[in-house]
Amino acid sequence: EAGVTQFPSHSVIEKGQTVTLRCDPISGHDNLYWYRRVMGKEIKFLLHFVKESKQDESGMPNNRFLAERTGGTYSTLKVQPAELEDSGVYFCASSHDRGWGTDTQYFGPGTRLTVL
Amino acid sequence: AQKVTQAQTEISVVEKEDVTLDCVYETRDTTYYLFWYKQPPSGELVFLIRRNSFDEQNEISGRYSWNFQKSTSSFNFTITASQVVDSAVYFCALSLPSGGYQKVTFGTGTKLQVIP
């Protein structure tokens, strides 16, 4: 069974540009999460989808970040326009929804974003 | 709000030594889950273990063992007879099931280097 995949693995852009990160969850997983680790700090929650619906986007830093999950399959996270402080590693995770909030999240390899 | 503290930023040990990674958590909830994830140089977060708040039994898996103590709010991780392949960043995490999903709070990670 394929794990969570993320694309690209590394992106280098200039301040002001736009970048779109993609996450493909484990097949059959309804829950999809985005996290971010900035400058060696802790990994922080950004948002959570159940299928195509955003359940919790309380961790999104500001309105320059837009996440979508059309059709409830893969998800994209767009940063527009990117700022220097957006540099970090963006992780995606997925879990199977059993409705109890108890399932383990399985993480992808992350996308390392560098904003120059 | 919940918090996870991993006071050890970096640890270096010589191969075959035992090493313990500390994790202290804070939460007011009585139902919660604790996790350990491993991040090898390849970047992905590898799930190691999940423990719920009602199960204080220690667990052993090969060279890995975990000591969960609610009295001290700690969930420490010990690697016995460390190997070079154990070199990685290890994250301790806490989640509170809410509304059928989890929002995971991570510690800042402990970088373990095992020297041959």
mmCIF file of N, CA and C in Angstrom, chain A:
data_model
loop_
_atom_site.group_PDB
_atom_site.id
_atom_site.type_symbol
_atom_site.label_atom_id
_atom_site.label_comp_id
_atom_site.label_asym_id
_atom_site.label_seq_id
_atom_site.Cartn_x
_atom_site.Cartn_y
_atom_site.Cartn_z
ATOM 1 N N GLU A 1 0.846 -1.200 0.000
ATOM 2 C CA GLU A 1 0.000 0.000 0.000
ATOM 3 C C GLU A 1 0.877 1.243 0.000
ATOM 4 N N ALA A 2 0.606 2.174 -0.911
ATOM 5 C CA ALA A 2 1.407 3.378 -1.000
ATOM 6 C C ALA A 2 1.120 4.263 0.194
ATOM 7 N N GLY A 3 2.167 4.959 0.645
ATOM 8 C CA GLY A 3 2.010 5.886 1.757
ATOM 9 C C GLY A 3 1.579 7.238 1.261
ATOM 10 N N VAL A 4 1.641 8.198 2.153
ATOM 11 C CA VAL A 4 1.329 9.576 1.793
ATOM 12 C C VAL A 4 2.466 10.115 0.931
ATOM 13 N N THR A 5 2.115 10.722 -0.179
ATOM 14 C CA THR A 5 3.138 11.288 -1.054
ATOM 15 C C THR A 5 2.939 12.791 -1.177
ATOM 16 N N GLN A 6 4.052 13.481 -1.343
ATOM 17 C CA GLN A 6 4.013 14.931 -1.465
ATOM 18 C C GLN A 6 4.905 15.363 -2.623
ATOM 19 N N PHE A 7 4.456 16.418 -3.278
ATOM 20 C CA PHE A 7 5.199 16.938 -4.416
ATOM 21 C C PHE A 7 5.137 18.460 -4.408
ATOM 22 N N PRO A 8 6.230 19.173 -4.687
ATOM 23 C CA PRO A 8 7.568 18.616 -4.901
ATOM 24 C C PRO A 8 8.244 18.288 -3.579
ATOM 25 N N SER A 9 9.387 17.698 -3.635
ATOM 26 C CA SER A 9 10.119 17.420 -2.406
ATOM 27 C C SER A 9 10.822 18.684 -1.918
ATOM 28 N N HIS A 10 11.181 19.544 -2.868
ATOM 29 C CA HIS A 10 11.868 20.777 -2.507
ATOM 30 C C HIS A 10 11.494 21.855 -3.513
ATOM 31 N N SER A 11 11.214 23.037 -3.003
ATOM 32 C CA SER A 11 10.880 24.151 -3.872
ATOM 33 C C SER A 11 11.620 25.396 -3.399
ATOM 34 N N VAL A 12 12.286 26.054 -4.342
ATOM 35 C CA VAL A 12 12.986 27.302 -4.039
ATOM 36 C C VAL A 12 12.361 28.390 -4.885
ATOM 37 N N ILE A 13 11.821 29.411 -4.232
ATOM 38 C CA ILE A 13 11.168 30.492 -4.959
ATOM 39 C C ILE A 13 11.623 31.822 -4.384
ATOM 40 N N GLU A 14 11.323 32.878 -5.104
ATOM 41 C CA GLU A 14 11.643 34.212 -4.616
ATOM 42 C C GLU A 14 10.430 34.821 -3.926
ATOM 43 N N LYS A 15 10.737 35.672 -3.014
ATOM 44 C CA LYS A 15 9.681 36.395 -2.303
ATOM 45 C C LYS A 15 8.727 37.015 -3.306
ATOM 46 N N GLY A 16 7.427 36.849 -3.028
ATOM 47 C CA GLY A 16 6.426 37.429 -3.917
ATOM 48 C C GLY A 16 5.867 36.453 -4.943
ATOM 49 N N GLN A 17 6.581 35.354 -5.138
ATOM 50 C CA GLN A 17 6.101 34.369 -6.099
ATOM 51 C C GLN A 17 5.047 33.462 -5.450
ATOM 52 N N THR A 18 4.462 32.644 -6.288
ATOM 53 C CA THR A 18 3.430 31.708 -5.843
ATOM 54 C C THR A 18 3.954 30.286 -5.924
ATOM 55 N N VAL A 19 3.593 29.496 -4.927
ATOM 56 C CA VAL A 19 3.988 28.076 -4.937
ATOM 57 C C VAL A 19 2.785 27.242 -4.539
ATOM 58 N N THR A 20 2.665 26.098 -5.188
ATOM 59 C CA THR A 20 1.584 25.168 -4.866
ATOM 60 C C THR A 20 2.173 23.823 -4.490
ATOM 61 N N LEU A 21 1.825 23.371 -3.308
ATOM 62 C CA LEU A 21 2.287 22.080 -2.805
ATOM 63 C C LEU A 21 1.152 21.076 -2.941
ATOM 64 N N ARG A 22 1.520 19.852 -3.231
ATOM 65 C CA ARG A 22 0.493 18.832 -3.422
ATOM 66 C C ARG A 22 0.704 17.682 -2.457
ATOM 67 N N CYS A 23 -0.403 17.113 -2.014
ATOM 68 C CA CYS A 23 -0.362 15.961 -1.119
ATOM 69 C C CYS A 23 -1.356 14.916 -1.608
ATOM 70 N N ASP A 24 -0.892 13.706 -1.754
ATOM 71 C CA ASP A 24 -1.768 12.575 -2.048
ATOM 72 C C ASP A 24 -1.829 11.667 -0.822
ATOM 73 N N PRO A 25 -2.974 11.569 -0.190
ATOM 74 C CA PRO A 25 -3.084 10.770 1.033
ATOM 75 C C PRO A 25 -3.100 9.279 0.714
ATOM 76 N N ILE A 26 -3.055 8.494 1.749
ATOM 77 C CA ILE A 26 -3.208 7.047 1.589
ATOM 78 C C ILE A 26 -4.623 6.778 1.076
ATOM 79 N N SER A 27 -4.725 5.908 0.112
ATOM 80 C CA SER A 27 -6.016 5.609 -0.493
ATOM 81 C C SER A 27 -7.030 5.185 0.570
ATOM 82 N N GLY A 28 -8.194 5.810 0.529
ATOM 83 C CA GLY A 28 -9.244 5.456 1.476
ATOM 84 C C GLY A 28 -9.255 6.279 2.746
ATOM 85 N N HIS A 29 -8.242 7.108 2.933
ATOM 86 C CA HIS A 29 -8.198 7.953 4.128
ATOM 87 C C HIS A 29 -8.998 9.221 3.902
ATOM 88 N N ASP A 30 -10.013 9.405 4.726
ATOM 89 C CA ASP A 30 -10.856 10.584 4.580
ATOM 90 C C ASP A 30 -10.241 11.829 5.216
ATOM 91 N N ASN A 31 -9.468 11.611 6.275
ATOM 92 C CA ASN A 31 -8.857 12.747 6.976
ATOM 93 C C ASN A 31 -7.523 13.118 6.336
ATOM 94 N N LEU A 32 -7.356 14.383 6.080
ATOM 95 C CA LEU A 32 -6.091 14.882 5.531
ATOM 96 C C LEU A 32 -5.696 16.124 6.311
ATOM 97 N N TYR A 33 -4.444 16.162 6.725
ATOM 98 C CA TYR A 33 -3.933 17.252 7.557
ATOM 99 C C TYR A 33 -2.715 17.881 6.891
ATOM 100 N N TRP A 34 -2.569 19.170 7.117
ATOM 101 C CA TRP A 34 -1.339 19.873 6.740
ATOM 102 C C TRP A 34 -0.686 20.408 8.005
ATOM 103 N N TYR A 35 0.637 20.251 8.052
ATOM 104 C CA TYR A 35 1.444 20.770 9.152
ATOM 105 C C TYR A 35 2.645 21.502 8.561
ATOM 106 N N ARG A 36 3.291 22.289 9.398
ATOM 107 C CA ARG A 36 4.481 23.012 8.943
ATOM 108 C C ARG A 36 5.520 23.055 10.069
ATOM 109 N N ARG A 37 6.774 22.886 9.673
ATOM 110 C CA ARG A 37 7.873 23.045 10.615
ATOM 111 C C ARG A 37 8.760 24.157 10.095
ATOM 112 N N VAL A 38 8.865 25.211 10.891
ATOM 113 C CA VAL A 38 9.637 26.374 10.495
ATOM 114 C C VAL A 38 10.900 26.479 11.330
ATOM 115 N N MET A 39 12.026 26.642 10.677
ATOM 116 C CA MET A 39 13.306 26.970 11.327
ATOM 117 C C MET A 39 13.621 26.077 12.524
ATOM 118 N N GLY A 40 13.458 24.780 12.407
ATOM 119 C CA GLY A 40 13.826 23.865 13.469
ATOM 120 C C GLY A 40 12.934 23.921 14.690
ATOM 121 N N LYS A 41 11.823 24.593 14.568
ATOM 122 C CA LYS A 41 10.873 24.635 15.681
ATOM 123 C C LYS A 41 9.945 23.432 15.616
ATOM 124 N N GLU A 42 8.915 23.455 16.462
ATOM 125 C CA GLU A 42 8.026 22.311 16.473
ATOM 126 C C GLU A 42 7.179 22.273 15.201
ATOM 127 N N ILE A 43 6.676 21.092 14.910
ATOM 128 C CA ILE A 43 5.772 20.914 13.785
ATOM 129 C C ILE A 43 4.399 21.413 14.222
ATOM 130 N N LYS A 44 3.855 22.346 13.450
ATOM 131 C CA LYS A 44 2.585 22.959 13.843
ATOM 132 C C LYS A 44 1.463 22.637 12.883
ATOM 133 N N PHE A 45 0.323 22.380 13.441
ATOM 134 C CA PHE A 45 -0.893 22.093 12.693
ATOM 135 C C PHE A 45 -1.323 23.312 11.884
ATOM 136 N N LEU A 46 -1.708 23.070 10.628
ATOM 137 C CA LEU A 46 -2.241 24.136 9.793
ATOM 138 C C LEU A 46 -3.744 23.966 9.594
ATOM 139 N N LEU A 47 -4.124 22.829 9.024
ATOM 140 C CA LEU A 47 -5.548 22.614 8.824
ATOM 141 C C LEU A 47 -5.864 21.145 8.599
ATOM 142 N N HIS A 48 -7.159 20.873 8.598
ATOM 143 C CA HIS A 48 -7.646 19.504 8.507
ATOM 144 C C HIS A 48 -8.850 19.429 7.570
ATOM 145 N N PHE A 49 -8.817 18.449 6.683
ATOM 146 C CA PHE A 49 -9.943 18.153 5.814
ATOM 147 C C PHE A 49 -10.563 16.814 6.211
ATOM 148 N N VAL A 50 -11.879 16.754 6.117
ATOM 149 C CA VAL A 50 -12.549 15.462 6.076
ATOM 150 C C VAL A 50 -13.165 15.387 4.687
ATOM 151 N N LYS A 51 -12.665 14.470 3.929
ATOM 152 C CA LYS A 51 -13.019 14.399 2.499
ATOM 153 C C LYS A 51 -12.732 15.770 1.897
ATOM 154 N N GLU A 52 -13.700 16.412 1.274
ATOM 155 C CA GLU A 52 -13.402 17.701 0.626
ATOM 156 C C GLU A 52 -13.674 18.902 1.521
ATOM 157 N N SER A 53 -14.169 18.665 2.717
ATOM 158 C CA SER A 53 -14.568 19.763 3.600
ATOM 159 C C SER A 53 -13.472 20.139 4.591
ATOM 160 N N LYS A 54 -13.262 21.434 4.732
ATOM 161 C CA LYS A 54 -12.335 21.927 5.749
ATOM 162 C C LYS A 54 -13.020 21.860 7.106
ATOM 163 N N GLN A 55 -12.416 21.125 8.027
ATOM 164 C CA GLN A 55 -12.994 20.992 9.358
ATOM 165 C C GLN A 55 -12.391 21.974 10.345
ATOM 166 N N ASP A 56 -11.135 22.233 10.151
ATOM 167 C CA ASP A 56 -10.425 23.093 11.105
ATOM 168 C C ASP A 56 -9.258 23.730 10.368
ATOM 169 N N GLU A 57 -9.323 25.032 10.198
ATOM 170 C CA GLU A 57 -8.190 25.717 9.570
ATOM 171 C C GLU A 57 -7.612 26.760 10.511
ATOM 172 N N SER A 58 -7.726 26.477 11.789
ATOM 173 C CA SER A 58 -7.291 27.425 12.803
ATOM 174 C C SER A 58 -5.786 27.671 12.797
ATOM 175 N N GLY A 59 -5.035 26.768 12.199
ATOM 176 C CA GLY A 59 -3.591 26.920 12.203
ATOM 177 C C GLY A 59 -3.032 27.654 10.991
ATOM 178 N N MET A 60 -3.876 28.004 10.060
ATOM 179 C CA MET A 60 -3.398 28.696 8.867
ATOM 180 C C MET A 60 -2.872 30.078 9.281
ATOM 181 N N PRO A 61 -1.651 30.407 8.875
ATOM 182 C CA PRO A 61 -1.023 31.632 9.373
ATOM 183 C C PRO A 61 -1.721 32.914 8.932
ATOM 184 N N ASN A 62 -2.167 32.964 7.701
ATOM 185 C CA ASN A 62 -2.815 34.169 7.187
ATOM 186 C C ASN A 62 -3.480 33.840 5.855
ATOM 187 N N ASN A 63 -4.072 34.872 5.252
ATOM 188 C CA ASN A 63 -4.838 34.623 4.032
ATOM 189 C C ASN A 63 -3.972 34.463 2.786
ATOM 190 N N ARG A 64 -2.682 34.434 2.955
ATOM 191 C CA ARG A 64 -1.821 34.119 1.806
ATOM 192 C C ARG A 64 -1.777 32.612 1.566
ATOM 193 N N PHE A 65 -2.315 31.861 2.484
ATOM 194 C CA PHE A 65 -2.333 30.407 2.373
ATOM 195 C C PHE A 65 -3.735 29.939 2.014
ATOM 196 N N LEU A 66 -3.808 29.107 0.977
ATOM 197 C CA LEU A 66 -5.094 28.569 0.552
ATOM 198 C C LEU A 66 -4.951 27.073 0.315
ATOM 199 N N ALA A 67 -5.776 26.302 1.010
ATOM 200 C CA ALA A 67 -5.753 24.853 0.850
ATOM 201 C C ALA A 67 -7.051 24.386 0.227
ATOM 202 N N GLU A 68 -6.920 23.399 -0.647
ATOM 203 C CA GLU A 68 -8.090 22.820 -1.285
ATOM 204 C C GLU A 68 -7.960 21.314 -1.350
ATOM 205 N N ARG A 69 -9.114 20.691 -1.428
ATOM 206 C CA ARG A 69 -9.118 19.233 -1.576
ATOM 207 C C ARG A 69 -10.338 18.871 -2.428
ATOM 208 N N THR A 70 -10.234 19.171 -3.664
ATOM 209 C CA THR A 70 -11.326 18.932 -4.585
ATOM 210 C C THR A 70 -11.561 17.447 -4.768
ATOM 211 N N GLY A 71 -12.800 17.041 -4.628
ATOM 212 C CA GLY A 71 -13.134 15.631 -4.820
ATOM 213 C C GLY A 71 -12.746 14.738 -3.673
ATOM 214 N N GLY A 72 -12.191 15.336 -2.650
ATOM 215 C CA GLY A 72 -11.846 14.545 -1.477
ATOM 216 C C GLY A 72 -10.683 13.602 -1.653
ATOM 217 N N THR A 73 -9.881 13.839 -2.678
ATOM 218 C CA THR A 73 -8.716 12.967 -2.879
ATOM 219 C C THR A 73 -7.449 13.707 -2.489
ATOM 220 N N TYR A 74 -6.700 14.170 -3.492
ATOM 221 C CA TYR A 74 -5.468 14.892 -3.169
ATOM 222 C C TYR A 74 -5.787 16.299 -2.707
ATOM 223 N N SER A 75 -4.815 16.921 -2.086
ATOM 224 C CA SER A 75 -4.979 18.288 -1.597
ATOM 225 C C SER A 75 -3.829 19.150 -2.109
ATOM 226 N N THR A 76 -4.122 20.429 -2.271
ATOM 227 C CA THR A 76 -3.080 21.395 -2.605
ATOM 228 C C THR A 76 -3.053 22.492 -1.566
ATOM 229 N N LEU A 77 -1.865 22.999 -1.356
ATOM 230 C CA LEU A 77 -1.668 24.134 -0.458
ATOM 231 C C LEU A 77 -0.904 25.199 -1.246
ATOM 232 N N LYS A 78 -1.588 26.310 -1.465
ATOM 233 C CA LYS A 78 -0.985 27.384 -2.265
ATOM 234 C C LYS A 78 -0.572 28.522 -1.347
ATOM 235 N N VAL A 79 0.600 29.032 -1.606
ATOM 236 C CA VAL A 79 1.093 30.197 -0.879
ATOM 237 C C VAL A 79 1.271 31.323 -1.895
ATOM 238 N N GLN A 80 0.537 32.402 -1.697
ATOM 239 C CA GLN A 80 0.541 33.485 -2.680
ATOM 240 C C GLN A 80 0.217 34.825 -2.018
ATOM 241 N N PRO A 81 1.132 35.785 -2.035
ATOM 242 C CA PRO A 81 2.529 35.686 -2.451
ATOM 243 C C PRO A 81 3.387 35.156 -1.301
ATOM 244 N N ALA A 82 4.409 34.436 -1.631
ATOM 245 C CA ALA A 82 5.270 33.860 -0.593
ATOM 246 C C ALA A 82 6.141 34.926 0.058
ATOM 247 N N GLU A 83 6.352 34.778 1.358
ATOM 248 C CA GLU A 83 7.220 35.661 2.135
ATOM 249 C C GLU A 83 8.364 34.836 2.720
ATOM 250 N N LEU A 84 9.385 35.525 3.155
ATOM 251 C CA LEU A 84 10.579 34.845 3.680
ATOM 252 C C LEU A 84 10.230 33.909 4.838
ATOM 253 N N GLU A 85 9.303 34.353 5.690
ATOM 254 C CA GLU A 85 8.968 33.573 6.889
ATOM 255 C C GLU A 85 8.166 32.312 6.583
ATOM 256 N N ASP A 86 7.795 32.145 5.306
ATOM 257 C CA ASP A 86 7.060 30.930 4.923
ATOM 258 C C ASP A 86 8.001 29.747 4.703
ATOM 259 N N SER A 87 9.280 30.004 4.699
ATOM 260 C CA SER A 87 10.249 28.924 4.497
ATOM 261 C C SER A 87 10.118 27.887 5.605
ATOM 262 N N GLY A 88 10.191 26.639 5.224
ATOM 263 C CA GLY A 88 10.086 25.561 6.192
ATOM 264 C C GLY A 88 9.742 24.266 5.490
ATOM 265 N N VAL A 89 9.410 23.271 6.275
ATOM 266 C CA VAL A 89 9.007 21.985 5.717
ATOM 267 C C VAL A 89 7.519 21.811 5.948
ATOM 268 N N TYR A 90 6.804 21.540 4.890
ATOM 269 C CA TYR A 90 5.356 21.367 4.960
ATOM 270 C C TYR A 90 5.043 19.873 4.874
ATOM 271 N N PHE A 91 4.410 19.387 5.918
ATOM 272 C CA PHE A 91 4.056 17.975 5.987
ATOM 273 C C PHE A 91 2.560 17.788 5.762
ATOM 274 N N CYS A 92 2.259 16.697 5.115
ATOM 275 C CA CYS A 92 0.879 16.278 4.962
ATOM 276 C C CYS A 92 0.720 14.949 5.678
ATOM 277 N N ALA A 93 -0.440 14.739 6.252
ATOM 278 C CA ALA A 93 -0.716 13.464 6.931
ATOM 279 C C ALA A 93 -2.141 13.044 6.618
ATOM 280 N N SER A 94 -2.385 11.760 6.702
ATOM 281 C CA SER A 94 -3.751 11.285 6.505
ATOM 282 C C SER A 94 -4.081 10.192 7.508
ATOM 283 N N SER A 95 -5.359 10.044 7.741
ATOM 284 C CA SER A 95 -5.817 8.980 8.642
ATOM 285 C C SER A 95 -7.201 8.532 8.191
ATOM 286 N N HIS A 96 -7.530 7.324 8.597
ATOM 287 C CA HIS A 96 -8.832 6.777 8.244
ATOM 288 C C HIS A 96 -9.864 7.302 9.228
ATOM 289 N N ASP A 97 -10.978 7.756 8.763
ATOM 290 C CA ASP A 97 -11.984 8.343 9.632
ATOM 291 C C ASP A 97 -12.884 7.272 10.213
ATOM 292 N N ARG A 98 -12.738 7.056 11.528
ATOM 293 C CA ARG A 98 -13.660 6.142 12.179
ATOM 294 C C ARG A 98 -14.620 6.913 13.095
ATOM 295 N N GLY A 99 -14.458 8.218 13.080
ATOM 296 C CA GLY A 99 -15.391 9.043 13.838
ATOM 297 C C GLY A 99 -15.079 9.192 15.307
ATOM 298 N N TRP A 100 -13.979 8.591 15.741
ATOM 299 C CA TRP A 100 -13.657 8.699 17.171
ATOM 300 C C TRP A 100 -12.461 9.588 17.440
ATOM 301 N N GLY A 101 -11.820 10.022 16.387
ATOM 302 C CA GLY A 101 -10.633 10.847 16.583
ATOM 303 C C GLY A 101 -9.490 10.088 17.184
ATOM 304 N N THR A 102 -9.442 8.801 16.935
ATOM 305 C CA THR A 102 -8.408 8.006 17.580
ATOM 306 C C THR A 102 -7.382 7.456 16.610
ATOM 307 N N ASP A 103 -7.590 7.657 15.343
ATOM 308 C CA ASP A 103 -6.706 7.011 14.386
ATOM 309 C C ASP A 103 -5.360 7.692 14.276
ATOM 310 N N THR A 104 -4.372 6.909 14.026
ATOM 311 C CA THR A 104 -3.021 7.414 13.872
ATOM 312 C C THR A 104 -2.884 8.124 12.533
ATOM 313 N N GLN A 105 -2.192 9.237 12.561
ATOM 314 C CA GLN A 105 -1.908 9.965 11.338
ATOM 315 C C GLN A 105 -0.602 9.466 10.737
ATOM 316 N N TYR A 106 -0.614 9.228 9.454
ATOM 317 C CA TYR A 106 0.582 8.796 8.733
ATOM 318 C C TYR A 106 1.050 9.956 7.858
ATOM 319 N N PHE A 107 2.326 10.247 7.991
ATOM 320 C CA PHE A 107 2.863 11.440 7.379
ATOM 321 C C PHE A 107 3.593 11.158 6.072
ATOM 322 N N GLY A 108 3.575 12.165 5.220
ATOM 323 C CA GLY A 108 4.371 12.120 4.010
ATOM 324 C C GLY A 108 5.781 12.610 4.267
ATOM 325 N N PRO A 109 6.603 12.626 3.234
ATOM 326 C CA PRO A 109 8.010 13.008 3.382
ATOM 327 C C PRO A 109 8.232 14.502 3.527
ATOM 328 N N GLY A 110 7.180 15.279 3.286
ATOM 329 C CA GLY A 110 7.323 16.718 3.430
ATOM 330 C C GLY A 110 7.803 17.404 2.164
ATOM 331 N N THR A 111 7.486 18.676 2.053
ATOM 332 C CA THR A 111 8.020 19.536 0.998
ATOM 333 C C THR A 111 8.817 20.628 1.672
ATOM 334 N N ARG A 112 10.086 20.712 1.316
ATOM 335 C CA ARG A 112 10.925 21.770 1.877
ATOM 336 C C ARG A 112 10.794 23.004 1.002
ATOM 337 N N LEU A 113 10.230 24.070 1.565
ATOM 338 C CA LEU A 113 10.039 25.328 0.838
ATOM 339 C C LEU A 113 11.073 26.337 1.301
ATOM 340 N N THR A 114 11.783 26.885 0.337
ATOM 341 C CA THR A 114 12.757 27.932 0.621
ATOM 342 C C THR A 114 12.353 29.175 -0.141
ATOM 343 N N VAL A 115 12.124 30.251 0.586
ATOM 344 C CA VAL A 115 11.752 31.525 -0.023
ATOM 345 C C VAL A 115 12.940 32.468 0.111
ATOM 346 N N LEU A 116 13.449 32.936 -1.044
ATOM 347 C CA LEU A 116 14.648 33.785 -1.040
ATOM 348 C C LEU A 116 14.282 35.266 -1.156
#
